[in-house]
CSV table of C-alpha atoms in Angstrom, one decimal:
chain,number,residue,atom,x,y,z
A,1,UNK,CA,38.6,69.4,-124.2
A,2,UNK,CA,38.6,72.1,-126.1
A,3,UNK,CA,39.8,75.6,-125.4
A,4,UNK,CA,36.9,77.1,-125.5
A,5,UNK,CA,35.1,74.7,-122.9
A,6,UNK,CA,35.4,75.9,-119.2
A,7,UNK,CA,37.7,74.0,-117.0
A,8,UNK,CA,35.0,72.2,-115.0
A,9,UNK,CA,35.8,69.3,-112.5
A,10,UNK,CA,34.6,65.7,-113.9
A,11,UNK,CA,32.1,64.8,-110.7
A,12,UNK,CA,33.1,61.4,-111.4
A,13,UNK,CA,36.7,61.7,-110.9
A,14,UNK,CA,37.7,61.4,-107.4
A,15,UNK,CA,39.6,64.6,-106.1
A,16,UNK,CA,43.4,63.4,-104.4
A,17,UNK,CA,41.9,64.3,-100.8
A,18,UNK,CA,39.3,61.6,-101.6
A,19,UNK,CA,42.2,59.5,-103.1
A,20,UNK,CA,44.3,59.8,-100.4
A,21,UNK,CA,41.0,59.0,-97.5
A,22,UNK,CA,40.5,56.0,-99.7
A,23,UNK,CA,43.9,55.1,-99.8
A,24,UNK,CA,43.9,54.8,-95.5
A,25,UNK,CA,39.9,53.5,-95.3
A,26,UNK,CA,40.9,49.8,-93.6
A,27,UNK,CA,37.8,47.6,-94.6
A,28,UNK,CA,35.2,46.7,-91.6
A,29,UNK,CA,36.3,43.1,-91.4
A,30,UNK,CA,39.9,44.2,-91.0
A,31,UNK,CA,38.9,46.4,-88.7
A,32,UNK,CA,37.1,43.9,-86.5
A,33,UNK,CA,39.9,41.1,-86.5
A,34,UNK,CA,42.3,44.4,-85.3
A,35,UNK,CA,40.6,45.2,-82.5
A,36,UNK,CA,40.4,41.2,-81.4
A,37,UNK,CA,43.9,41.3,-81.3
A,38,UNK,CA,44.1,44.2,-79.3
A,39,UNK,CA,41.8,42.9,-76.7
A,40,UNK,CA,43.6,39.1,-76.9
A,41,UNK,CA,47.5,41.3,-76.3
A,42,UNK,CA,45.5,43.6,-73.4
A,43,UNK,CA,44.9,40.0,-72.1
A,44,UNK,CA,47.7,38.3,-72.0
A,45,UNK,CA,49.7,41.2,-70.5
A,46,UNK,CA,46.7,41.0,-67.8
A,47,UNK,CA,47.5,37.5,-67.1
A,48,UNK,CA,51.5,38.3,-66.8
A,49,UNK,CA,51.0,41.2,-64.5
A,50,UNK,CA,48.7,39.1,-62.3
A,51,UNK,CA,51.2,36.3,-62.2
A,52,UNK,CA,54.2,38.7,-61.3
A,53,UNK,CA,52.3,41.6,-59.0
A,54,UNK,CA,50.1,41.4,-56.5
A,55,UNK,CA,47.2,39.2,-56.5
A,56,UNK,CA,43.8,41.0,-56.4
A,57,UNK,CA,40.6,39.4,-55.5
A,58,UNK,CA,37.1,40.8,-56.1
A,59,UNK,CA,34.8,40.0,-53.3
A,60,UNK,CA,32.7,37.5,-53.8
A,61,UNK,CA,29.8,39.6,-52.8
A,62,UNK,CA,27.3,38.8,-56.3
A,63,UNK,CA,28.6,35.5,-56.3
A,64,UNK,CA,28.0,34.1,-53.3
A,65,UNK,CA,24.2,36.0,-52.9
A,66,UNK,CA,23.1,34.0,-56.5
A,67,UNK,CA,24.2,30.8,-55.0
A,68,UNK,CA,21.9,31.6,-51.7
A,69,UNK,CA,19.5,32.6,-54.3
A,70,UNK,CA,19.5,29.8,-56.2
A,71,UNK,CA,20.0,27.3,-53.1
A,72,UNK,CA,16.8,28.7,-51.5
A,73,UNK,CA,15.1,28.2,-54.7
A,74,UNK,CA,16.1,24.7,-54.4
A,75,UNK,CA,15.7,23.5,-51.2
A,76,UNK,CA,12.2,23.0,-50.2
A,77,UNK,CA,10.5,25.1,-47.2
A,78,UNK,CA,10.0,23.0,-44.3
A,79,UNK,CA,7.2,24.1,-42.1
A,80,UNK,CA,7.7,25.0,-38.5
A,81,UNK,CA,6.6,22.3,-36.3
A,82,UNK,CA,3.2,23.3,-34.5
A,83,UNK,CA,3.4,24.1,-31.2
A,84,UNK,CA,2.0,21.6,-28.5
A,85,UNK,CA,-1.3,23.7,-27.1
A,86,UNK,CA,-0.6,24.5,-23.6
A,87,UNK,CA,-1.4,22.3,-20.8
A,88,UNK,CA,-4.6,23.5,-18.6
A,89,UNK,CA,-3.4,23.7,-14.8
A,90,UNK,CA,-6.8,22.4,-13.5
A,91,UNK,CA,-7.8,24.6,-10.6
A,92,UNK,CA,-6.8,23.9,-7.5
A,93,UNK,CA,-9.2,21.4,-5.1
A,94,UNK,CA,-11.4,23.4,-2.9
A,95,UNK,CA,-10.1,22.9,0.8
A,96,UNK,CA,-12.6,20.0,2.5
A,97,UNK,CA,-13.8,20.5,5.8
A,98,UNK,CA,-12.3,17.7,8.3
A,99,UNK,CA,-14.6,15.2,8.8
A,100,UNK,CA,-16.3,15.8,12.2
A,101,UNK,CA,-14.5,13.4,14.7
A,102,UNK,CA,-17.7,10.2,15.4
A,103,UNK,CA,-19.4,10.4,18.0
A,104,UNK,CA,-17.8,8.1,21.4
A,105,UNK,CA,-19.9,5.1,21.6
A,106,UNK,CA,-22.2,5.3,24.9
A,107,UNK,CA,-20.2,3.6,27.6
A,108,UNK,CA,-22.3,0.6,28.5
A,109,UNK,CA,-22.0,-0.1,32.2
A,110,UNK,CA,-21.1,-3.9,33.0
A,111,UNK,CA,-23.9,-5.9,33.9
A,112,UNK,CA,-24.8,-6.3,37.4
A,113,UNK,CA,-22.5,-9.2,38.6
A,114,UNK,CA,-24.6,-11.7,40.3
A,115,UNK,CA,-23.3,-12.5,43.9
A,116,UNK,CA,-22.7,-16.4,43.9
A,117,UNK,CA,-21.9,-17.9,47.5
A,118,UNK,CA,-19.2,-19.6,47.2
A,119,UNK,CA,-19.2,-23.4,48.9
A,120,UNK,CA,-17.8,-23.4,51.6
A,121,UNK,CA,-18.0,-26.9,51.4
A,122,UNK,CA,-20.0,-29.3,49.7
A,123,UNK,CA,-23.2,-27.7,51.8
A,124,UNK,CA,-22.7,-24.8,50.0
A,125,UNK,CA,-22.9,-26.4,46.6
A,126,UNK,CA,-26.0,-28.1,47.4
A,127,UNK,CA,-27.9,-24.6,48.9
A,128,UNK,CA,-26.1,-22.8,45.4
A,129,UNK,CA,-27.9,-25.6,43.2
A,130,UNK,CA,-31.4,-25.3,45.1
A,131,UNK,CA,-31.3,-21.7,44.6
A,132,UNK,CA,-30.8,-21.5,41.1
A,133,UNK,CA,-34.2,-24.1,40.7
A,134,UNK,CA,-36.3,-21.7,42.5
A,135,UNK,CA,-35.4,-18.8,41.2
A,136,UNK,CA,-36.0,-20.5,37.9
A,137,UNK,CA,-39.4,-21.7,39.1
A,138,UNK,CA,-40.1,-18.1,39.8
A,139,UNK,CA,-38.8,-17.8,43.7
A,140,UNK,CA,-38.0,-14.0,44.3
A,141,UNK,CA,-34.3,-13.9,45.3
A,142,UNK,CA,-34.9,-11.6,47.9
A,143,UNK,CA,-37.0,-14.4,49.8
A,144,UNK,CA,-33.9,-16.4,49.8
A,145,UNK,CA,-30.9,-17.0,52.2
A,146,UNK,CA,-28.6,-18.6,51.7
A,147,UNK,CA,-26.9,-18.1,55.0
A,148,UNK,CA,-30.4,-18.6,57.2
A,149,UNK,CA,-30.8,-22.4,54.8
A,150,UNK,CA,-27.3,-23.3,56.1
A,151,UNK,CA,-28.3,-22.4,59.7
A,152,UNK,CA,-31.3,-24.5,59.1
A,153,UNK,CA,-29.6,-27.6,57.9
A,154,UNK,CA,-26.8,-27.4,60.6
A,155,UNK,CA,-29.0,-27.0,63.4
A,156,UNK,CA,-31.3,-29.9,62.2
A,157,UNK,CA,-29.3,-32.4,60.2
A,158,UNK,CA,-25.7,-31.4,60.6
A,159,UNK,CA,-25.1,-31.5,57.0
A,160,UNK,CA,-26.3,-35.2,57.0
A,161,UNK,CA,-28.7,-35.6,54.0
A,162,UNK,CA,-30.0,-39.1,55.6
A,163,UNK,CA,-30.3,-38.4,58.7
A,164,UNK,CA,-34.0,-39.5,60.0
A,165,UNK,CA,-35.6,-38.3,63.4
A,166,UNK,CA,-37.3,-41.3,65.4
A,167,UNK,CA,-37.9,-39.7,68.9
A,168,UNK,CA,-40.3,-36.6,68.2
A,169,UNK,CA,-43.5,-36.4,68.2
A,170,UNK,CA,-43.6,-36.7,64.1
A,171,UNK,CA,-41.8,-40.0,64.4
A,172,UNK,CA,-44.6,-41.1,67.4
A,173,UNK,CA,-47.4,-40.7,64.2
A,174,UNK,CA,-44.8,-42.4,62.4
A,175,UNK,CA,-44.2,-39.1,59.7
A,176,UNK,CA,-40.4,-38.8,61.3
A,177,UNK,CA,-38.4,-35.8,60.5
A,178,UNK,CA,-36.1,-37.0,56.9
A,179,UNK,CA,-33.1,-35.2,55.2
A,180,UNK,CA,-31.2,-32.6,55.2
A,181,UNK,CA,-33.6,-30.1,56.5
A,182,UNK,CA,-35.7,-32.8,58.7
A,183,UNK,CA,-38.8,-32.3,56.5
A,184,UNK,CA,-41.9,-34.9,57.3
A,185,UNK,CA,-43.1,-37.1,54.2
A,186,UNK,CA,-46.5,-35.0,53.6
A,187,UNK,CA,-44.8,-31.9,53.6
A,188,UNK,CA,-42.1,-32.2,51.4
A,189,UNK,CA,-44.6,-33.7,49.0
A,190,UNK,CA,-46.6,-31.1,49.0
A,191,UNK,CA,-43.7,-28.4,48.2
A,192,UNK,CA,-41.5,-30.3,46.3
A,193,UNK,CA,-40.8,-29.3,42.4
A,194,UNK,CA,-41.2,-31.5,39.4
A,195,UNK,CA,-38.2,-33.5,39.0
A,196,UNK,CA,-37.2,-33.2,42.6
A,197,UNK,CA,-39.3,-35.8,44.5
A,198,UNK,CA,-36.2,-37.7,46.6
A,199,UNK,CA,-36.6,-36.4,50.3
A,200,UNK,CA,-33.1,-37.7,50.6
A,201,UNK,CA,-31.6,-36.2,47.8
A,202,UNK,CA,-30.1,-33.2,49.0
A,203,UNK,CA,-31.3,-30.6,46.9
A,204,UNK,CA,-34.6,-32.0,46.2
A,205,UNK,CA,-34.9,-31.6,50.4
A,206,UNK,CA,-33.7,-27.9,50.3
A,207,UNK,CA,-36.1,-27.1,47.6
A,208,UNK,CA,-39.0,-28.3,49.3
A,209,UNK,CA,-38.0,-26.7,52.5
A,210,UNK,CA,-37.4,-23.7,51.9
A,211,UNK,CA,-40.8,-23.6,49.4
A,212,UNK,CA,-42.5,-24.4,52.8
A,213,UNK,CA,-40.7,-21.7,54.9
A,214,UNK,CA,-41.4,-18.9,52.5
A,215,UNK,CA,-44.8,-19.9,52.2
A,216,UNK,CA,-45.6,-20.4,56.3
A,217,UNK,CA,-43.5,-17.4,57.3
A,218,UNK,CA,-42.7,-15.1,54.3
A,219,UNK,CA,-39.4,-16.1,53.9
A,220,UNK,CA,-36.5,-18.3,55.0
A,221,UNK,CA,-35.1,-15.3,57.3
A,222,UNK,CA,-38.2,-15.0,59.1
A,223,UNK,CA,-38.1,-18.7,60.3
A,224,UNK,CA,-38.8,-18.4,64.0
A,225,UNK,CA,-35.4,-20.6,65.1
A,226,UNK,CA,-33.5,-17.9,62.4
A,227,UNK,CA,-34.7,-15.1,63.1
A,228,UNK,CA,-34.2,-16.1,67.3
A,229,UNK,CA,-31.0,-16.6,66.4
A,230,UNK,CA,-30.4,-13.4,65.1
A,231,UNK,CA,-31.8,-11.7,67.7
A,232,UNK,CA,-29.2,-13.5,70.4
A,233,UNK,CA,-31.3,-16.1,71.5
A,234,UNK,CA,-31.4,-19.3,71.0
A,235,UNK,CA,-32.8,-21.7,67.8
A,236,UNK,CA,-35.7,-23.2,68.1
A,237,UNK,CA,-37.2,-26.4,65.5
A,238,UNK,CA,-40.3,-25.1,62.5
């Protein structure tokens, strides 16, 4: 440089400031790997104070609502089960009336009881068996009795169904009186019933008898020796 040239800085020369702030620049890399170590030391004293003070827990608040999270995510959604429908209460029966009580069956009044003499001996059973042919040959009961027959046959037989009369005036035209209620032959012929033709047999007599009686006088009570004897006098033969 000459003297006559100003003293002008060389622009590419660095000044000593610059020097000086170049000299203490530390590189970026450096820099980085510095601060690593810082952060490493800041660690482990962390880890020694931890071990030797207090131990401090953060609440697991975050924590344990991701894992919720995350377990609802994976668990699948099970439906609610559907409700049974409810039961309809069907209503209620309406009330029935009570059945109207039946009717009581007409009382039927007993048959009339037939009055059946009984025997009174073996007569009896013989007038009881005549009657029950006449009335079935159509003989009104009411022109029937029983108790003016047996007078009857006691007063001419005595109850003896052979006896035979051979002193009246029947026997004299040789028709005597025969049976049990002294009928002659002609006339018990002409009153007796089918199937009862023996003068002698009891009940075949009765039936022809009293057939006669009924016819000749209207009925067996009206027979002059019964009716005479009802009256208080005395019995007399028909």
């Amino acid at each position: 440089m000459t003297p006559d040239q100003p003293n002008i800085p060389d622009q590419n020369i660095p000044d000593r400031s610059t020097r000086l702030a170049d000299r203490h620049r530390v590189p970026l890399k450096s820099r980085s790997l510095q601060l690593g170590v810082a952060v490493a030391a800041f660690g482990v004293i962390g880890v020694f104070t931890s071990a030797a003070g207090t131990k401090t827990e953060a609440p697991p608040v975050q924590a344990t609502a991701y894992v919720t999270a995350l377990a609802a995510e994976q668990l699948p959604v099970q439906a609610a089960p559907a409700q049974a429908p409810a039961l309809e209460v069907a209503p209620a029966p309406a009330a029935q009336p009570a059945p109207e009580a039946a009717p009581e069956p007409a009382k039927q009044e007993p048959p009339a009881e037939q009055v059946v003499e009984k025997p009174k001996d073996q007569i009896g059973g013989w007038i009881n068996e005549a009657i029950g042919v006449l009335e079935k040959n159509g003989i009104p009961r009411d022109q029937i009795d029983g108790d003016a027959i047996r007078m009857i046959i006691m007063h001419e037989s005595n109850g003896d169904p052979n006896a035979t009369n051979n002193w009246d005036s029947n026997a004299a035209v040789s028709t005597p009186s025969i049976g049990l209620m002294q009928t002659i032959e002609p006339t018990f012929q002409s009153y007796a019933l089918p199937g009862h033709g023996d003068i002698y047999n009891p009940v075949d007599n009765i039936i022809a008898a009293t057939r006669y009686a009924i016819t000749t006088y209207g009925s067996v009570g009206d027979v002059p020796g019964v009716a005479g004897m009802r009256s208080g006098s005395s019995y007399s033969g028909y």
